[in-house]
Amino acid sequence: GKPCFYQKHLGKGAPEAIGHVDIVEDGETVAYPVIEDLAGLIGLVQMNVIELHPSGAGVKKLDTPDRITFDLDPDEGLAWPRVTEAAIEIREALLAIGLQSFAKTTGGKGLHVVVPLLPKLGWDEAKSFTKWVADSFVAQFPEKFTANQAKRARRGRIYIDYLRNSRGATAIGAYSPRARPGATVSTPLFWEEVEKGVRPEGFTVVTVPQRLAGLEADPWAEIGKLRQSISAAVRRQVRA
């Protein structure tokens, strides 16, 4: 097929069903797409959009994220159990400081650990927190993890990408297809599935609708209901 490209700004000629929010960038006001309903989503399909990469903040509070993401990106050839083990370790570390998290495949070779938050902290504080978590894992297990995005630093390790958590940054959305061979989908998982080592390549545009039709519960049913924040004590540790 033809090469794909990423586009953040809505641009001219977009279907009317696609909403927008105006954001000032470098002194210029630009329109970002906002999807509020099925009609808006179909509008993106009409524009031949394949992947959806949302922000971690809602349109009403652009400067205070309500989700942060730890993107676990393994080195080529690293065994999948290493990735699931890492996700579980991060889940447990977050639980120890009072934060529940949710898992999903990236549609590639990694996993996302997603933490919903009350939109109280700014982007700088959110990013500092995720860097603090990533750095703590690198300090404890330098042979297993890196927080350095350079390819050479990833050899035999899992890159904990915390850079998704800054203003203007995005992460692949839940249930978004990927423009990859196999038409994989970034799929929310039950933590029990992560613990069992369910592999990511089985989640595709064909199998995910079948999965959803057969599920008795939503793996992320509670993500929009949780009212949690990074505690003041933890924020002091981050600043120390």
PDB file of N, CA and C in Angstrom, residues 98-151:
ATOM      1  N   GLY A  98      -0.623   3.576  46.009  1.00  0.00           N
ATOM      2  CA  GLY A  98      -2.043   3.916  45.999  1.00  0.00           C
ATOM      3  C   GLY A  98      -2.673   4.169  44.654  1.00  0.00           C
ATOM      4  N   LEU A  99      -2.065   3.672  43.569  1.00  0.00           N
ATOM      5  CA  LEU A  99      -2.597   3.921  42.235  1.00  0.00           C
ATOM      6  C   LEU A  99      -2.939   2.620  41.524  1.00  0.00           C
ATOM      7  N   GLN A 100      -4.178   2.506  41.080  1.00  0.00           N
ATOM      8  CA  GLN A 100      -4.573   1.375  40.255  1.00  0.00           C
ATOM      9  C   GLN A 100      -4.249   1.675  38.796  1.00  0.00           C
ATOM     10  N   SER A 101      -4.017   0.616  38.025  1.00  0.00           N
ATOM     11  CA  SER A 101      -3.652   0.799  36.626  1.00  0.00           C
ATOM     12  C   SER A 101      -4.343  -0.244  35.758  1.00  0.00           C
ATOM     13  N   PHE A 102      -4.274  -0.016  34.459  1.00  0.00           N
ATOM     14  CA  PHE A 102      -4.934  -0.867  33.481  1.00  0.00           C
ATOM     15  C   PHE A 102      -3.938  -1.194  32.366  1.00  0.00           C
ATOM     16  N   ALA A 103      -4.101  -2.366  31.766  1.00  0.00           N
ATOM     17  CA  ALA A 103      -3.154  -2.822  30.752  1.00  0.00           C
ATOM     18  C   ALA A 103      -3.819  -2.915  29.385  1.00  0.00           C
ATOM     19  N   LYS A 104      -3.022  -2.678  28.354  1.00  0.00           N
ATOM     20  CA  LYS A 104      -3.473  -2.946  26.991  1.00  0.00           C
ATOM     21  C   LYS A 104      -2.272  -3.246  26.113  1.00  0.00           C
ATOM     22  N   THR A 105      -2.524  -3.983  25.052  1.00  0.00           N
ATOM     23  CA  THR A 105      -1.478  -4.178  24.061  1.00  0.00           C
ATOM     24  C   THR A 105      -1.301  -2.873  23.296  1.00  0.00           C
ATOM     25  N   THR A 106      -0.136  -2.709  22.703  1.00  0.00           N
ATOM     26  CA  THR A 106       0.090  -1.511  21.898  1.00  0.00           C
ATOM     27  C   THR A 106      -0.298  -1.724  20.440  1.00  0.00           C
ATOM     28  N   GLY A 107      -0.547  -2.974  20.087  1.00  0.00           N
ATOM     29  CA  GLY A 107      -0.732  -3.303  18.686  1.00  0.00           C
ATOM     30  C   GLY A 107       0.596  -3.597  18.021  1.00  0.00           C
ATOM     31  N   GLY A 108       1.674  -3.403  18.764  1.00  0.00           N
ATOM     32  CA  GLY A 108       3.015  -3.739  18.303  1.00  0.00           C
ATOM     33  C   GLY A 108       3.575  -4.845  19.170  1.00  0.00           C
ATOM     34  N   LYS A 109       4.793  -4.645  19.663  1.00  0.00           N
ATOM     35  CA  LYS A 109       5.443  -5.701  20.441  1.00  0.00           C
ATOM     36  C   LYS A 109       5.469  -5.401  21.933  1.00  0.00           C
ATOM     37  N   GLY A 110       4.750  -4.362  22.365  1.00  0.00           N
ATOM     38  CA  GLY A 110       4.817  -3.967  23.761  1.00  0.00           C
ATOM     39  C   GLY A 110       3.481  -3.942  24.466  1.00  0.00           C
ATOM     40  N   LEU A 111       3.503  -3.379  25.662  1.00  0.00           N
ATOM     41  CA  LEU A 111       2.306  -3.194  26.471  1.00  0.00           C
ATOM     42  C   LEU A 111       2.277  -1.770  27.009  1.00  0.00           C
ATOM     43  N   HIS A 112       1.076  -1.271  27.230  1.00  0.00           N
ATOM     44  CA  HIS A 112       0.882  -0.008  27.926  1.00  0.00           C
ATOM     45  C   HIS A 112       0.297  -0.277  29.298  1.00  0.00           C
ATOM     46  N   VAL A 113       0.831   0.399  30.307  1.00  0.00           N
ATOM     47  CA  VAL A 113       0.227   0.424  31.636  1.00  0.00           C
ATOM     48  C   VAL A 113      -0.331   1.836  31.807  1.00  0.00           C
ATOM     49  N   VAL A 114      -1.651   1.924  31.927  1.00  0.00           N
ATOM     50  CA  VAL A 114      -2.353   3.209  31.908  1.00  0.00           C
ATOM     51  C   VAL A 114      -2.927   3.509  33.291  1.00  0.00           C
ATOM     52  N   VAL A 115      -2.675   4.721  33.762  1.00  0.00           N
ATOM     53  CA  VAL A 115      -3.114   5.136  35.096  1.00  0.00           C
ATOM     54  C   VAL A 115      -4.096   6.297  34.964  1.00  0.00           C
ATOM     55  N   PRO A 116      -5.373   6.098  35.325  1.00  0.00           N
ATOM     56  CA  PRO A 116      -6.310   7.221  35.324  1.00  0.00           C
ATOM     57  C   PRO A 116      -6.091   8.108  36.541  1.00  0.00           C
ATOM     58  N   LEU A 117      -6.226   9.406  36.348  1.00  0.00           N
ATOM     59  CA  LEU A 117      -6.019  10.366  37.435  1.00  0.00           C
ATOM     60  C   LEU A 117      -7.111  11.431  37.417  1.00  0.00           C
ATOM     61  N   LEU A 118      -7.401  11.975  38.570  1.00  0.00           N
ATOM     62  CA  LEU A 118      -8.187  13.198  38.601  1.00  0.00           C
ATOM     63  C   LEU A 118      -7.348  14.309  37.966  1.00  0.00           C
ATOM     64  N   PRO A 119      -7.926  15.123  37.104  1.00  0.00           N
ATOM     65  CA  PRO A 119      -7.133  16.139  36.393  1.00  0.00           C
ATOM     66  C   PRO A 119      -6.770  17.324  37.281  1.00  0.00           C
ATOM     67  N   LYS A 120      -5.809  17.082  38.160  1.00  0.00           N
ATOM     68  CA  LYS A 120      -5.387  18.112  39.111  1.00  0.00           C
ATOM     69  C   LYS A 120      -3.967  18.611  38.853  1.00  0.00           C
ATOM     70  N   LEU A 121      -3.092  17.725  38.397  1.00  0.00           N
ATOM     71  CA  LEU A 121      -1.683  18.079  38.222  1.00  0.00           C
ATOM     72  C   LEU A 121      -1.411  18.529  36.795  1.00  0.00           C
ATOM     73  N   GLY A 122      -0.448  19.415  36.642  1.00  0.00           N
ATOM     74  CA  GLY A 122      -0.050  19.850  35.316  1.00  0.00           C
ATOM     75  C   GLY A 122       0.809  18.807  34.620  1.00  0.00           C
ATOM     76  N   TRP A 123       1.060  19.046  33.335  1.00  0.00           N
ATOM     77  CA  TRP A 123       1.843  18.101  32.547  1.00  0.00           C
ATOM     78  C   TRP A 123       3.259  17.923  33.095  1.00  0.00           C
ATOM     79  N   ASP A 124       3.884  18.993  33.520  1.00  0.00           N
ATOM     80  CA  ASP A 124       5.257  18.882  34.014  1.00  0.00           C
ATOM     81  C   ASP A 124       5.329  17.953  35.219  1.00  0.00           C
ATOM     82  N   GLU A 125       4.352  18.079  36.117  1.00  0.00           N
ATOM     83  CA  GLU A 125       4.350  17.230  37.304  1.00  0.00           C
ATOM     84  C   GLU A 125       4.046  15.779  36.940  1.00  0.00           C
ATOM     85  N   ALA A 126       3.131  15.586  36.003  1.00  0.00           N
ATOM     86  CA  ALA A 126       2.802  14.229  35.565  1.00  0.00           C
ATOM     87  C   ALA A 126       4.013  13.563  34.914  1.00  0.00           C
ATOM     88  N   LYS A 127       4.702  14.311  34.060  1.00  0.00           N
ATOM     89  CA  LYS A 127       5.890  13.762  33.401  1.00  0.00           C
ATOM     90  C   LYS A 127       6.992  13.470  34.414  1.00  0.00           C
ATOM     91  N   SER A 128       7.175  14.355  35.374  1.00  0.00           N
ATOM     92  CA  SER A 128       8.197  14.128  36.401  1.00  0.00           C
ATOM     93  C   SER A 128       7.906  12.858  37.186  1.00  0.00           C
ATOM     94  N   PHE A 129       6.628  12.620  37.474  1.00  0.00           N
ATOM     95  CA  PHE A 129       6.251  11.407  38.197  1.00  0.00           C
ATOM     96  C   PHE A 129       6.565  10.162  37.373  1.00  0.00           C
ATOM     97  N   THR A 130       6.185  10.151  36.104  1.00  0.00           N
ATOM     98  CA  THR A 130       6.434   8.959  35.289  1.00  0.00           C
ATOM     99  C   THR A 130       7.929   8.731  35.088  1.00  0.00           C
ATOM    100  N   LYS A 131       8.701   9.811  34.975  1.00  0.00           N
ATOM    101  CA  LYS A 131      10.156   9.664  34.877  1.00  0.00           C
ATOM    102  C   LYS A 131      10.715   9.088  36.175  1.00  0.00           C
ATOM    103  N   TRP A 132      10.207   9.538  37.296  1.00  0.00           N
ATOM    104  CA  TRP A 132      10.641   9.035  38.606  1.00  0.00           C
ATOM    105  C   TRP A 132      10.381   7.539  38.715  1.00  0.00           C
ATOM    106  N   VAL A 133       9.207   7.091  38.283  1.00  0.00           N
ATOM    107  CA  VAL A 133       8.898   5.654  38.307  1.00  0.00           C
ATOM    108  C   VAL A 133       9.851   4.901  37.388  1.00  0.00           C
ATOM    109  N   ALA A 134      10.015   5.393  36.156  1.00  0.00           N
ATOM    110  CA  ALA A 134      10.905   4.723  35.204  1.00  0.00           C
ATOM    111  C   ALA A 134      12.334   4.658  35.731  1.00  0.00           C
ATOM    112  N   ASP A 135      12.829   5.764  36.258  1.00  0.00           N
ATOM    113  CA  ASP A 135      14.199   5.799  36.778  1.00  0.00           C
ATOM    114  C   ASP A 135      14.383   4.851  37.960  1.00  0.00           C
ATOM    115  N   SER A 136      13.340   4.702  38.773  1.00  0.00           N
ATOM    116  CA  SER A 136      13.456   3.797  39.922  1.00  0.00           C
ATOM    117  C   SER A 136      13.597   2.355  39.466  1.00  0.00           C
ATOM    118  N   PHE A 137      12.911   1.983  38.389  1.00  0.00           N
ATOM    119  CA  PHE A 137      13.042   0.623  37.864  1.00  0.00           C
ATOM    120  C   PHE A 137      14.412   0.414  37.235  1.00  0.00           C
ATOM    121  N   VAL A 138      14.903   1.428  36.538  1.00  0.00           N
ATOM    122  CA  VAL A 138      16.240   1.321  35.945  1.00  0.00           C
ATOM    123  C   VAL A 138      17.295   1.193  37.036  1.00  0.00           C
ATOM    124  N   ALA A 139      17.145   1.936  38.121  1.00  0.00           N
ATOM    125  CA  ALA A 139      18.108   1.874  39.224  1.00  0.00           C
ATOM    126  C   ALA A 139      18.106   0.506  39.893  1.00  0.00           C
ATOM    127  N   GLN A 140      16.917  -0.088  40.058  1.00  0.00           N
ATOM    128  CA  GLN A 140      16.814  -1.391  40.707  1.00  0.00           C
ATOM    129  C   GLN A 140      17.225  -2.536  39.795  1.00  0.00           C
ATOM    130  N   PHE A 141      16.872  -2.428  38.507  1.00  0.00           N
ATOM    131  CA  PHE A 141      17.097  -3.534  37.572  1.00  0.00           C
ATOM    132  C   PHE A 141      17.742  -3.015  36.285  1.00  0.00           C
ATOM    133  N   PRO A 142      18.981  -2.536  36.358  1.00  0.00           N
ATOM    134  CA  PRO A 142      19.610  -1.942  35.177  1.00  0.00           C
ATOM    135  C   PRO A 142      19.810  -2.921  34.026  1.00  0.00           C
ATOM    136  N   GLU A 143      19.842  -4.215  34.347  1.00  0.00           N
ATOM    137  CA  GLU A 143      20.007  -5.216  33.294  1.00  0.00           C
ATOM    138  C   GLU A 143      18.696  -5.499  32.563  1.00  0.00           C
ATOM    139  N   LYS A 144      17.573  -5.055  33.132  1.00  0.00           N
ATOM    140  CA  LYS A 144      16.257  -5.352  32.557  1.00  0.00           C
ATOM    141  C   LYS A 144      15.592  -4.149  31.899  1.00  0.00           C
ATOM    142  N   PHE A 145      15.891  -2.942  32.397  1.00  0.00           N
ATOM    143  CA  PHE A 145      15.162  -1.758  31.944  1.00  0.00           C
ATOM    144  C   PHE A 145      16.097  -0.627  31.543  1.00  0.00           C
ATOM    145  N   THR A 146      15.576   0.252  30.678  1.00  0.00           N
ATOM    146  CA  THR A 146      16.241   1.510  30.366  1.00  0.00           C
ATOM    147  C   THR A 146      15.171   2.588  30.221  1.00  0.00           C
ATOM    148  N   ALA A 147      15.533   3.808  30.562  1.00  0.00           N
ATOM    149  CA  ALA A 147      14.658   4.953  30.313  1.00  0.00           C
ATOM    150  C   ALA A 147      15.261   5.849  29.235  1.00  0.00           C
ATOM    151  N   ASN A 148      16.285   5.329  28.561  1.00  0.00           N
ATOM    152  CA  ASN A 148      16.977   6.034  27.484  1.00  0.00           C
ATOM    153  C   ASN A 148      16.395   5.569  26.157  1.00  0.00           C
ATOM    154  N   GLN A 149      15.897   6.487  25.351  1.00  0.00           N
ATOM    155  CA  GLN A 149      15.231   6.089  24.117  1.00  0.00           C
ATOM    156  C   GLN A 149      16.192   5.677  23.006  1.00  0.00           C
ATOM    157  N   ALA A 150      17.489   5.869  23.187  1.00  0.00           N
ATOM    158  CA  ALA A 150      18.453   5.461  22.164  1.00  0.00           C
ATOM    159  C   ALA A 150      18.409   3.949  21.949  1.00  0.00           C
ATOM    160  N   LYS A 151      18.443   3.531  20.696  1.00  0.00           N
ATOM    161  CA  LYS A 151      18.344   2.106  20.365  1.00  0.00           C
ATOM    162  C   LYS A 151      19.440   1.288  21.046  1.00  0.00           C
TER     163      LYS A 151
END
